[in-house]
Amino acid sequence: MSQRTHASLIGTRILLGISGGIAAYKSAHLARLLKKAGAEVRVVMTEGAQAFITPLTLQALTGEQVRTSLLDPEAEAGMGHIELARWAELILIAPATADLMARLAQGQADDLLTTLCLANDALWCMAPAMNQAMWRHPATLENARRLEKYGWHLLGPDAGDQACGDVGPGRMLEPEAIVNELLDRLTDTGSKPSGLAQHATDAAELTITITAGPTREPLDPVRYLSNHSSGKMGYALAQAAVERGARVRLISGPVALETPPGVERVDVESALEMLEAAQKAAVDSDIFIGCAAVADYRAEQIAEHKIKKSSDEDALTLRLVKNPDIIATIAQSAVDSRPFVVGFAAETRDLERYALDKLTRKQLDMIVANDVGRPGLGFGADENAALLLWRGTENEAAPGRLELSPQPKTMLAAKIIDTAIKRLSATDEQSSCPSSQVT
Ligand code: C5P
């Protein structure tokens, strides 16, 4: 169960921006849901949006004049565009087309909606909607990353059937899901959105340690046991963390990846080496993320010389012993000096149940659960989907959850880092607040 029951849209001044995509027809329902939830809603439509839905529809639903043009003397005489930008506590763009994202990522102000976005410093959310190939294009992904850096919250996109007949990521989230996501964002930033400073993630003070890649468990001087982990997810996490200004240590098993600039990389091979490096790094880390695919077992004895093929035995027996659980060791170390610990759970069924069990059993603070049975996602792939689960603090009681739809690992990584940072500060606030003061 999520903690969204704590937030409300009642009285929140929302500027709903609609750009020109087929999903614009859903924006009418979205406007209704926002009104029903108690928000004050004003709508701004781009020229393209008006090809899909009329301003009159939105005017009837919101009871407010819909703005479409920057250079409209009559509308400006009522509420000028800067006044409108100041009025909005939350800007929600749904749908956000590839073109609009590109213009906002460039800081353009070539129509009313983009101008308002530049002039406003409240909470910014957008629900991208476009064809799957357009969404996957490196230019769009780069724009999405840049927008997130500027403080935009990207809600979705979802994956599935598209209006053009394609199947893949790029569908706009359903209006109900958008409203739920807004409530989550409002919960994260307090009961009301209030200012750019609150939603720009500041990790400059933090040290984040991340384990990544596989481990290699030697059998003799030339052979080892290992797995197919590519390290891409862990490296993407390191990149996202360093982009947010954190000091980042990456404890890496053998992978064929470049170290992201600014990241301190420690190379290890076996699980025992990884444990040693992790324990050393954890001492002064604020967040510890165990993303490595650590081998569960290692050879009991490493042969001093190359194991020879026997001419009279058809079978060879290797005795394996269990490796230590690195993340559990860190999570269960002295409570006062222990970092906020984030683990991963790759499951093929009962994702949430097994992940919650792992969260509790290993005493983690947050877990990133992946359904590794889904084709094209996870191990070795560039994309992944995830379910984030975290323990509730004392005054939240229930664990929190955030579902992240299939998207490039780089974008997913940014959301995981942001959520971990937010949860860390929620936990810190909790521990610095005597329980008698908790309301
Ligand atoms: O138990 P399981 O391997 O599914 O747990 C996965 C999580 O535990 C990952 O975060 C992984 O990095 C971590 N792990 C570890 N040491 C191990 C095994 C797993 O840190 N020996």
Short mmCIF file of C-alpha atoms and ligand atoms in Angstrom, two decimals, residues 211-213 215 271 274-275 278 288-297 322-330 341-347 354 358 361-362 364 366-368, ligand 1:
data_model
loop_
_atom_site.label_atom_id
_atom_site.label_comp_id
_atom_site.label_asym_id
_atom_site.label_seq_id
_atom_site.Cartn_x
_atom_site.Cartn_y
_atom_site.Cartn_z
CA THR A 211 28.06 -2.59 -6.27
CA ALA A 212 27.71 -3.65 -9.89
CA GLY A 213 28.34 -6.47 -12.35
CA THR A 215 31.52 -11.74 -9.36
CA ALA A 271 32.41 -12.06 -3.68
CA MET A 274 33.53 -7.35 -3.05
CA LEU A 275 32.48 -7.79 0.59
CA ALA A 278 31.84 -2.83 0.42
CA PHE A 288 24.56 1.76 -0.23
CA ILE A 289 23.06 0.13 -3.33
CA GLY A 290 23.71 -3.57 -3.93
CA CYS A 291 23.17 -4.02 -7.63
CA ALA A 292 25.83 -6.67 -8.21
CA ALA A 293 24.88 -10.21 -9.19
CA VAL A 294 26.95 -11.85 -6.49
CA ALA A 295 27.62 -15.57 -6.93
CA ASP A 296 25.79 -17.45 -4.22
CA TYR A 297 28.56 -20.08 -3.94
CA LYS A 322 28.04 -20.34 0.43
CA ASN A 323 29.28 -16.81 -0.15
CA PRO A 324 28.46 -14.15 2.43
CA ASP A 325 25.42 -11.99 1.62
CA ILE A 326 27.10 -8.64 1.08
CA ILE A 327 24.05 -6.40 1.24
CA ALA A 328 22.62 -8.18 4.29
CA THR A 329 25.98 -7.81 6.04
CA ILE A 330 25.96 -4.05 5.39
CA VAL A 341 20.54 0.24 2.05
CA VAL A 342 18.93 -0.48 -1.32
CA GLY A 343 18.83 -4.01 -2.73
CA PHE A 344 17.64 -5.60 -5.94
CA ALA A 345 15.34 -8.57 -6.36
CA ALA A 346 15.12 -10.37 -9.70
CA GLU A 347 12.09 -12.64 -9.71
CA TYR A 354 9.17 -12.26 -2.80
CA LYS A 358 13.67 -10.01 0.85
CA ARG A 361 14.63 -10.73 5.73
CA LYS A 362 17.79 -8.85 4.69
CA LEU A 364 17.00 -3.46 3.71
CA MET A 366 14.33 -0.19 -0.07
CA ILE A 367 14.22 -2.85 -2.76
CA VAL A 368 14.10 -2.61 -6.54
O1 C5P B 1 19.14 -13.09 -2.49
P1 C5P B 1 19.28 -12.45 -3.83
O2 C5P B 1 20.57 -12.82 -4.54
O3 C5P B 1 18.08 -12.56 -4.71
O4 C5P B 1 19.36 -10.88 -3.46
C1 C5P B 1 19.64 -9.92 -4.39
C2 C5P B 1 20.21 -8.71 -3.71
O5 C5P B 1 21.19 -9.10 -2.74
C3 C5P B 1 20.95 -7.81 -4.66
O6 C5P B 1 20.82 -6.50 -4.15
C4 C5P B 1 22.38 -8.32 -4.57
O7 C5P B 1 23.32 -7.33 -4.95
C5 C5P B 1 22.49 -8.68 -3.11
N1 C5P B 1 23.39 -9.82 -2.81
C6 C5P B 1 24.57 -9.57 -2.12
N2 C5P B 1 25.38 -10.62 -1.78
C7 C5P B 1 25.05 -11.87 -2.12
C8 C5P B 1 23.86 -12.14 -2.82
C9 C5P B 1 23.06 -11.08 -3.16
O8 C5P B 1 24.87 -8.41 -1.82
N3 C5P B 1 25.87 -12.87 -1.77
#
